[in-house]
XYZ file of C-alpha atoms in Angstrom:
498
model
C 3.767 -6.953 52.454
C 1.688 -5.586 49.558
C 4.064 -2.644 49.219
C 7.040 -5.004 49.054
C 5.286 -7.114 46.410
C 4.456 -4.012 44.382
C 8.055 -2.755 44.575
C 9.358 -6.188 43.533
C 6.921 -6.291 40.584
C 8.013 -2.826 39.455
C 11.692 -3.735 39.743
C 11.150 -6.900 37.713
C 9.228 -4.904 35.078
C 12.026 -2.322 34.848
C 14.618 -5.092 34.585
C 12.650 -6.876 31.852
C 12.199 -3.658 29.846
C 15.916 -2.862 30.137
C 16.724 -6.343 28.897
C 14.422 -5.827 25.916
C 16.143 -2.566 25.036
C 19.549 -4.253 25.409
C 18.478 -7.039 23.005
C 20.593 -5.981 20.026
C 23.586 -4.791 22.038
C 23.842 -8.142 23.829
C 23.974 -9.860 20.438
C 26.641 -7.591 19.020
C 24.319 -6.050 16.432
C 24.628 -2.389 15.410
C 21.576 -0.579 16.743
C 19.936 2.793 17.176
C 19.544 3.636 20.899
C 15.901 3.372 21.965
C 13.931 4.819 24.870
C 10.868 3.680 26.813
C 7.991 3.549 25.958
C 8.129 4.175 22.184
C 11.510 2.656 21.387
C 12.699 4.402 18.208
C 9.187 5.601 17.316
C 9.021 8.849 19.271
C 6.774 11.361 17.504
C 5.095 8.719 15.307
C 1.762 9.979 14.005
C 2.141 13.450 15.523
C 5.323 15.020 14.201
C 6.864 12.301 12.043
C 5.651 9.754 9.531
C 6.923 6.188 9.808
C 8.940 6.693 6.621
C 10.862 9.606 8.141
C 11.622 7.700 11.353
C 12.964 4.648 9.548
C 14.919 6.747 7.056
C 16.846 8.304 9.968
C 17.458 4.833 11.470
C 18.550 3.470 8.075
C 21.053 6.292 7.569
C 22.503 5.740 11.044
C 22.780 1.961 10.689
C 24.199 2.074 7.177
C 27.376 3.658 8.571
C 28.260 0.280 10.155
C 28.581 -1.352 6.736
C 26.588 -4.354 7.978
C 23.615 -5.901 6.130
C 21.129 -5.138 8.912
C 20.839 -3.355 12.234
C 18.597 -3.265 15.260
C 15.773 -0.880 16.180
C 12.825 -1.068 18.567
C 9.142 -0.584 17.814
C 7.961 0.177 21.334
C 9.661 -2.583 23.389
C 9.832 -5.049 20.477
C 13.221 -5.566 18.799
C 13.044 -5.265 14.998
C 15.754 -6.087 12.452
C 16.037 -3.243 9.932
C 17.400 -4.588 6.649
C 19.946 -2.383 4.875
C 21.580 -4.558 2.212
C 19.576 -5.164 -1.021
C 21.021 -8.683 -1.319
C 19.716 -9.555 2.149
C 16.333 -8.044 1.257
C 16.230 -10.249 -1.850
C 17.118 -13.293 0.250
C 14.365 -12.555 2.787
C 11.659 -11.849 0.202
C 12.508 -14.582 -2.301
C 15.290 -17.114 -1.684
C 14.532 -17.849 1.994
C 10.832 -16.960 1.861
C 9.976 -20.083 3.889
C 11.568 -18.373 6.928
C 9.657 -15.116 6.375
C 6.317 -15.965 4.803
C 4.024 -13.835 7.000
C 3.721 -10.048 7.127
C 3.139 -9.675 10.860
C -0.004 -7.588 10.295
C -2.794 -7.608 12.848
C -6.073 -9.370 12.120
C -8.874 -10.551 14.383
C -10.931 -13.165 12.567
C -13.363 -13.616 15.455
C -14.239 -10.012 16.348
C -13.213 -8.131 13.194
C -13.827 -10.476 10.227
C -13.065 -7.845 7.558
C -9.496 -7.682 8.888
C -8.868 -11.339 7.952
C -8.005 -10.696 4.306
C -5.278 -11.824 1.929
C -2.872 -9.025 2.905
C -2.891 -10.057 6.585
C -3.569 -13.805 6.298
C -0.831 -16.207 7.360
C 0.591 -19.645 6.649
C -1.257 -22.340 4.741
C -4.522 -20.420 4.643
C -2.814 -17.511 2.866
C -1.051 -19.876 0.438
C -4.290 -21.645 -0.547
C -6.272 -18.425 -1.026
C -3.450 -16.681 -2.905
C -3.294 -19.579 -5.380
C -7.079 -19.386 -5.893
C -7.126 -15.609 -6.430
C -4.032 -15.278 -8.636
C -5.828 -16.258 -11.907
C -8.032 -13.150 -11.738
C -5.016 -10.830 -11.862
C -3.232 -12.212 -14.935
C -2.513 -9.777 -17.773
C -5.295 -11.417 -19.840
C -7.910 -10.849 -17.123
C -6.695 -7.300 -16.506
C -7.068 -6.559 -20.203
C -10.735 -7.608 -20.004
C -11.259 -4.982 -17.284
C -9.759 -2.196 -19.412
C -13.036 -1.004 -20.966
C -14.649 -0.761 -17.521
C -11.834 1.525 -16.333
C -11.944 3.725 -19.448
C -15.715 4.116 -19.084
C -15.116 5.600 -15.619
C -12.232 7.686 -17.035
C -14.661 9.248 -19.528
C -16.875 10.238 -16.585
C -13.765 11.608 -14.865
C -13.048 13.788 -17.909
C -16.595 15.192 -17.809
C -16.282 15.763 -14.063
C -13.076 17.761 -14.648
C -14.815 19.926 -17.252
C -17.586 20.698 -14.768
C -15.080 21.492 -11.995
C -13.179 24.116 -13.983
C -16.345 25.881 -15.136
C -16.556 27.640 -11.781
C -12.846 27.966 -10.985
C -9.552 26.813 -12.551
C -8.281 25.985 -9.052
C -9.072 22.333 -8.254
C -8.247 20.059 -5.301
C -7.065 17.020 -7.246
C -6.307 14.609 -4.400
C -9.984 14.084 -3.577
C -10.997 13.984 -7.255
C -8.442 11.268 -7.976
C -9.715 9.262 -4.992
C -13.276 9.607 -6.318
C -12.101 8.370 -9.730
C -10.388 5.277 -8.285
C -13.333 4.656 -5.933
C -15.684 4.470 -8.928
C -13.229 2.260 -10.839
C -12.813 -0.244 -8.004
C -16.518 -0.203 -7.195
C -17.276 -1.153 -10.786
C -14.491 -3.724 -11.200
C -14.817 -5.341 -7.774
C -18.551 -5.117 -7.107
C -20.100 -4.390 -10.498
C -21.737 -1.328 -8.959
C -21.904 2.338 -9.916
C -20.521 4.180 -6.900
C -21.243 7.621 -8.432
C -18.660 9.381 -6.277
C -17.492 11.463 -9.271
C -21.006 12.898 -9.470
C -21.546 13.019 -5.717
C -18.538 13.554 -3.378
C -20.678 12.267 -0.504
C -21.666 8.992 -2.209
C -21.701 6.145 0.301
C -18.709 4.256 -1.144
C -16.581 7.410 -1.063
C -17.648 8.313 2.477
C -16.826 4.840 3.768
C -13.529 4.641 1.891
C -12.506 8.070 3.189
C -13.518 7.170 6.725
C -11.365 4.027 6.705
C -8.225 6.057 5.993
C -9.020 9.079 8.163
C -6.849 8.066 11.085
C -6.660 10.144 14.213
C -3.419 9.845 16.166
C -5.304 7.547 18.559
C -6.505 5.222 15.802
C -3.077 5.162 14.160
C -1.389 4.227 17.433
C -4.095 1.658 18.194
C -3.428 0.012 14.822
C 0.318 0.083 15.305
C 0.190 -1.277 18.858
C -2.138 -4.065 17.682
C 0.465 -5.031 15.076
C 3.179 -5.055 17.722
C 1.189 -7.067 20.283
C -1.289 -9.038 18.120
C -2.016 -11.902 20.524
C -2.801 -9.498 23.371
C -4.954 -7.356 21.063
C -6.897 -10.410 19.832
C -7.417 -11.628 23.395
C -8.836 -8.204 24.279
C -11.143 -8.280 21.235
C -9.578 -5.246 19.553
C -11.271 -4.188 16.297
C -9.690 -1.844 13.765
C -12.672 -1.678 11.388
C -15.295 0.873 12.397
C -18.752 -0.729 12.950
C -20.551 1.308 10.266
C -17.797 0.576 7.715
C -18.076 -3.152 8.475
C -21.869 -3.045 8.221
C -21.766 -1.191 4.896
C -19.227 -3.374 3.082
C -20.625 -6.633 4.447
C -24.090 -5.545 3.343
C -22.915 -4.576 -0.152
C -21.219 -7.944 -0.688
C -24.210 -9.853 0.688
C -26.714 -7.957 -1.486
C -24.534 -8.314 -4.605
C -24.112 -12.074 -4.171
C -27.818 -12.648 -3.493
C -28.844 -10.557 -6.529
C -26.442 -12.384 -8.859
C -27.502 -15.818 -7.646
C -31.200 -14.981 -8.000
C -30.799 -13.458 -11.464
C -27.938 -15.643 -12.760
C -25.763 -12.560 -13.402
C -22.214 -13.178 -14.666
C -19.653 -10.356 -14.854
C -15.918 -10.252 -15.371
C -15.193 -8.918 -11.904
C -13.839 -9.821 -8.497
C -17.121 -10.800 -6.841
C -17.937 -13.270 -9.634
C -14.509 -14.873 -9.241
C -15.040 -15.313 -5.497
C -18.538 -16.707 -6.037
C -17.185 -19.198 -8.596
C -14.529 -20.285 -6.099
C -17.219 -21.006 -3.507
C -19.215 -22.992 -6.065
C -16.195 -25.076 -7.161
C -15.313 -25.891 -3.552
C -18.717 -27.498 -3.078
C -18.677 -29.290 -6.459
C -15.161 -30.703 -5.896
C -15.994 -31.584 -2.277
C -12.856 -29.865 -1.014
C -11.936 -30.113 2.652
C -14.420 -27.872 4.481
C -11.636 -26.169 6.462
C -10.254 -24.746 3.191
C -13.620 -23.415 2.001
C -14.110 -19.710 1.447
C -16.785 -18.469 3.839
C -19.039 -15.510 3.156
C -17.101 -13.442 5.721
C -13.834 -14.246 3.921
C -15.337 -13.192 0.584
C -16.422 -9.912 2.187
C -12.911 -9.425 3.626
C -11.216 -9.982 0.239
C -13.613 -7.599 -1.530
C -13.042 -5.044 1.248
C -9.228 -5.094 1.013
C -9.300 -5.081 -2.801
C -11.460 -1.958 -2.658
C -9.301 -0.184 -0.064
C -5.944 -1.083 -1.583
C -7.150 -0.356 -5.095
C -8.563 3.119 -4.586
C -6.177 4.601 -2.014
C -2.745 3.530 -3.259
C -3.497 4.254 -6.927
C -5.024 7.665 -6.238
C -2.076 8.532 -3.983
C 0.446 7.503 -6.652
C -1.373 9.626 -9.242
C -1.567 12.584 -6.851
C 2.182 12.636 -6.270
C 2.878 12.147 -9.976
C 0.570 15.017 -10.922
C 2.203 17.235 -8.283
C 5.670 16.611 -9.718
C 4.506 17.140 -13.298
C 2.832 20.404 -12.279
C 6.066 21.453 -10.554
C 8.205 20.400 -13.546
C 6.246 21.689 -16.521
C 8.829 20.592 -19.089
C 8.416 16.997 -17.920
C 4.637 17.394 -18.057
C 4.932 18.513 -21.674
C 7.205 15.554 -22.461
C 4.616 13.174 -20.973
C 1.876 14.820 -23.034
C 3.987 14.507 -26.200
C 4.423 10.795 -25.452
C 0.633 10.375 -25.287
C -0.002 12.318 -28.488
C 2.761 10.524 -30.375
C 1.418 7.083 -29.484
C -2.200 8.102 -30.247
C -1.232 8.846 -33.870
C -1.233 5.072 -34.378
C -4.538 4.363 -32.581
C -8.134 5.430 -33.079
C -8.943 5.319 -29.384
C -7.279 4.964 -25.980
C -6.869 1.185 -25.999
C -5.051 -1.330 -23.806
C -2.267 -1.603 -26.397
C -1.986 2.188 -26.782
C -1.626 2.812 -23.058
C 1.073 0.140 -22.784
C 3.069 1.820 -25.539
C 3.206 5.049 -23.515
C 6.511 4.198 -21.842
C 7.229 7.705 -20.574
C 3.934 7.727 -18.642
C 4.973 4.476 -16.966
C 8.387 5.997 -16.180
C 6.676 8.993 -14.554
C 4.480 6.724 -12.395
C 7.492 4.640 -11.351
C 9.494 7.736 -10.449
C 6.608 9.108 -8.363
C 6.391 5.751 -6.519
C 10.169 5.843 -6.089
C 10.062 9.267 -4.492
C 6.739 8.762 -2.695
C 6.068 5.024 -2.196
C 2.445 4.683 -0.952
C 3.525 1.791 1.307
C 6.781 2.975 2.859
C 7.803 -0.150 4.800
C 7.626 -3.897 4.190
C 7.502 -6.192 7.211
C 7.969 -9.913 7.710
C 8.018 -12.167 10.779
C 10.777 -14.722 11.357
C 9.034 -18.111 11.415
C 12.051 -20.118 12.625
C 15.551 -19.200 13.794
C 17.488 -17.829 10.835
C 21.220 -17.311 10.424
C 21.870 -14.146 8.422
C 24.064 -15.131 5.442
C 27.697 -14.083 5.793
C 27.364 -13.400 9.541
C 27.193 -15.247 12.849
C 23.974 -13.486 13.796
C 20.749 -15.410 14.372
C 17.358 -13.776 13.871
C 15.184 -15.495 16.463
C 11.782 -16.958 15.741
C 9.063 -14.349 16.264
C 11.277 -11.313 15.619
C 10.026 -8.844 13.015
C 12.174 -7.687 10.108
C 11.463 -4.386 8.369
C 12.541 -3.178 4.933
C 12.497 0.653 4.797
C 11.363 1.269 1.205
C 11.268 5.035 1.536
C 14.860 5.071 2.796
C 16.043 2.732 0.025
C 14.266 4.828 -2.603
C 15.990 7.975 -1.248
C 19.468 6.516 -0.836
C 21.860 8.466 -3.125
C 23.961 5.312 -3.526
C 21.046 3.736 -5.408
C 19.362 6.878 -6.792
C 21.765 9.838 -7.233
C 20.236 13.197 -6.265
C 17.204 11.366 -4.822
C 15.063 14.472 -4.159
C 14.998 15.299 -7.873
C 12.039 13.947 -9.840
C 13.637 12.263 -12.853
C 11.600 9.726 -14.856
C 14.732 8.880 -16.895
C 15.831 6.726 -13.942
C 13.397 4.137 -15.288
C 14.665 3.694 -18.815
C 15.562 0.065 -19.550
C 19.246 1.041 -19.655
C 19.190 2.720 -16.227
C 17.235 -0.115 -14.618
C 19.843 -2.696 -15.649
C 22.538 -0.668 -13.833
C 20.653 -0.738 -10.546
C 20.139 -3.501 -7.985
C 16.601 -4.799 -8.644
C 15.740 -4.858 -4.922
C 16.200 -1.152 -4.186
C 12.896 -0.221 -5.891
C 10.037 -2.189 -4.366
C 6.786 -0.177 -4.417
C 4.714 -3.387 -4.731
C 6.998 -5.644 -2.678
C 8.553 -8.708 -4.253
C 8.600 -12.500 -4.015
C 5.579 -14.768 -3.377
C 3.831 -12.012 -1.387
C 4.242 -9.337 -4.046
C 1.091 -7.202 -4.382
C -1.419 -9.379 -6.230
C -3.079 -6.326 -7.808
C 0.012 -4.560 -9.149
C -0.962 -4.964 -12.822
C -4.415 -3.588 -12.150
C -3.059 -0.722 -10.052
C -0.592 0.308 -12.758
C -3.269 0.072 -15.465
C -5.655 2.246 -13.451
C -2.950 4.868 -12.803
C -1.857 4.897 -16.470
C -5.415 5.400 -17.728
C -6.170 8.158 -15.213
C -3.014 10.114 -16.031
C -3.417 9.637 -19.786
C -6.928 11.102 -19.718
C -5.805 14.025 -17.540
C -2.619 14.948 -19.402
C -4.166 14.537 -22.850
C -6.939 17.031 -22.108
C -5.603 19.372 -19.398
C -2.506 21.330 -18.338
C -1.652 21.538 -14.625
C 0.281 24.118 -12.589
C 0.679 24.535 -8.825
C -1.474 26.871 -6.750
C 1.586 28.187 -4.943
C -0.166 29.776 -1.975
C -2.165 26.580 -1.278
C 0.561 23.930 -1.468
C 4.038 23.688 0.026
C 7.236 22.891 -1.853
C 8.592 20.458 -0.813
C 5.395 18.635 0.054
C 4.309 17.872 3.579
C 2.912 14.397 4.260
C 0.242 13.451 6.797
C 2.201 11.935 9.722
C -0.666 9.824 11.094
C -1.625 8.121 7.824
C -0.338 4.594 7.176
C -0.291 5.395 3.447
C 2.119 8.164 2.387
C -0.271 10.943 1.431
C -0.224 14.706 0.781
C -1.157 16.787 3.821
C -3.774 19.436 3.077
C -4.703 18.320 -0.412
C -3.291 18.821 -3.901
C -4.339 22.247 -5.180
C -3.660 22.731 -8.896
C -4.639 25.241 -11.560
C -6.239 23.296 -14.411
C -6.375 24.550 -17.992
C -8.406 22.788 -20.705
C -6.289 22.116 -23.775
């Protein structure tokens, strides 16, 4: 009897899995054939990065001429969006159908995971509205001097590095620079990672993004089966990382309250929000808790240091590879500086070619390679008879869009001229989305761009960079297990003081 029951259970499981993999075919949707257990994600984290997998799927599905197609992440059907007009509709026009990112969080067991990036529904909407005022252009401008102070330390650090050898691993140095910037702007603390590569902030930031294949798959599976993962108490934040960042936020808040310290930074904004909630007697369920403050500070730190340093790393690689473009960028800096006594907010924003270089590096190497949204209620795809069912995930393959020759001719060539005002008007605005778009666009995009501009301006003004050809591959290899698109093996450059 038990054997019969076991056989029946296995047969039902096989039938159910086959039905899942037939999901798109049964609905008449173009799809990429998938196989158990990984669906279309075979080799993820070991041989192939997510960007490479979805680029292959995108190229296959685009042949159908339809606005979207079907793929599978493990056994879960996912709608892969191909048409820029449909992407615009999902991100902006019909946002109410797609307002959540479908990212895993576990508020009970892993409180640092319940941050603005992963939050959902009304709670996200309320917190986003409260945090938005700190990221206006006026507030970002007030942070400029803090960033340039760290950039001056970065310049001195570079001078010390090249005293012993002109060959420098720039990827880690750039991450140390952005770590110190975010530590100062977010927490009002000196992280000192430029002086000490093993400073606590740098160690913890590095540890968060050092994903083994196991940790990468654990994170991905949690995103695919979030309810099951939450029920099992899955945590993605390592215990010592959680203890460190929670402790830093707690100590900073207590010190500022005791000493009445006011700074123009992220922690002060969050503390003021907590104070206003009490004074205005807002509904307690909408109050920011200490754990939520810690989570927001945590994600601001992680997103701020890793994505910006990665964008600068790729940009510096391309400028070292294309020395004539590097010289053009340097000329842009020097030309603008003729009208300014110092590197100011206004000066940096006049350096349009630097911005074009950053945009082109994020076009070719978007730090976040895929946008995801969850369908909140059944949605008819415009111009078709197809219904995207509630609960299905939609994915927008940014890397594939950014490398589509229809949108960006000769996409493997690094060409900052793609981002002149004239060229941008010729292109669909939703084929270049390094920060996302719509109501859930990256809240820190202005800050991220400012940080990257300042870092590159200081580097290119004072130093010349060339590739260490026996230490770095051309074309670059990326780390397959990292969620962020990042250079595998480091960025080794010869650095010459000008």
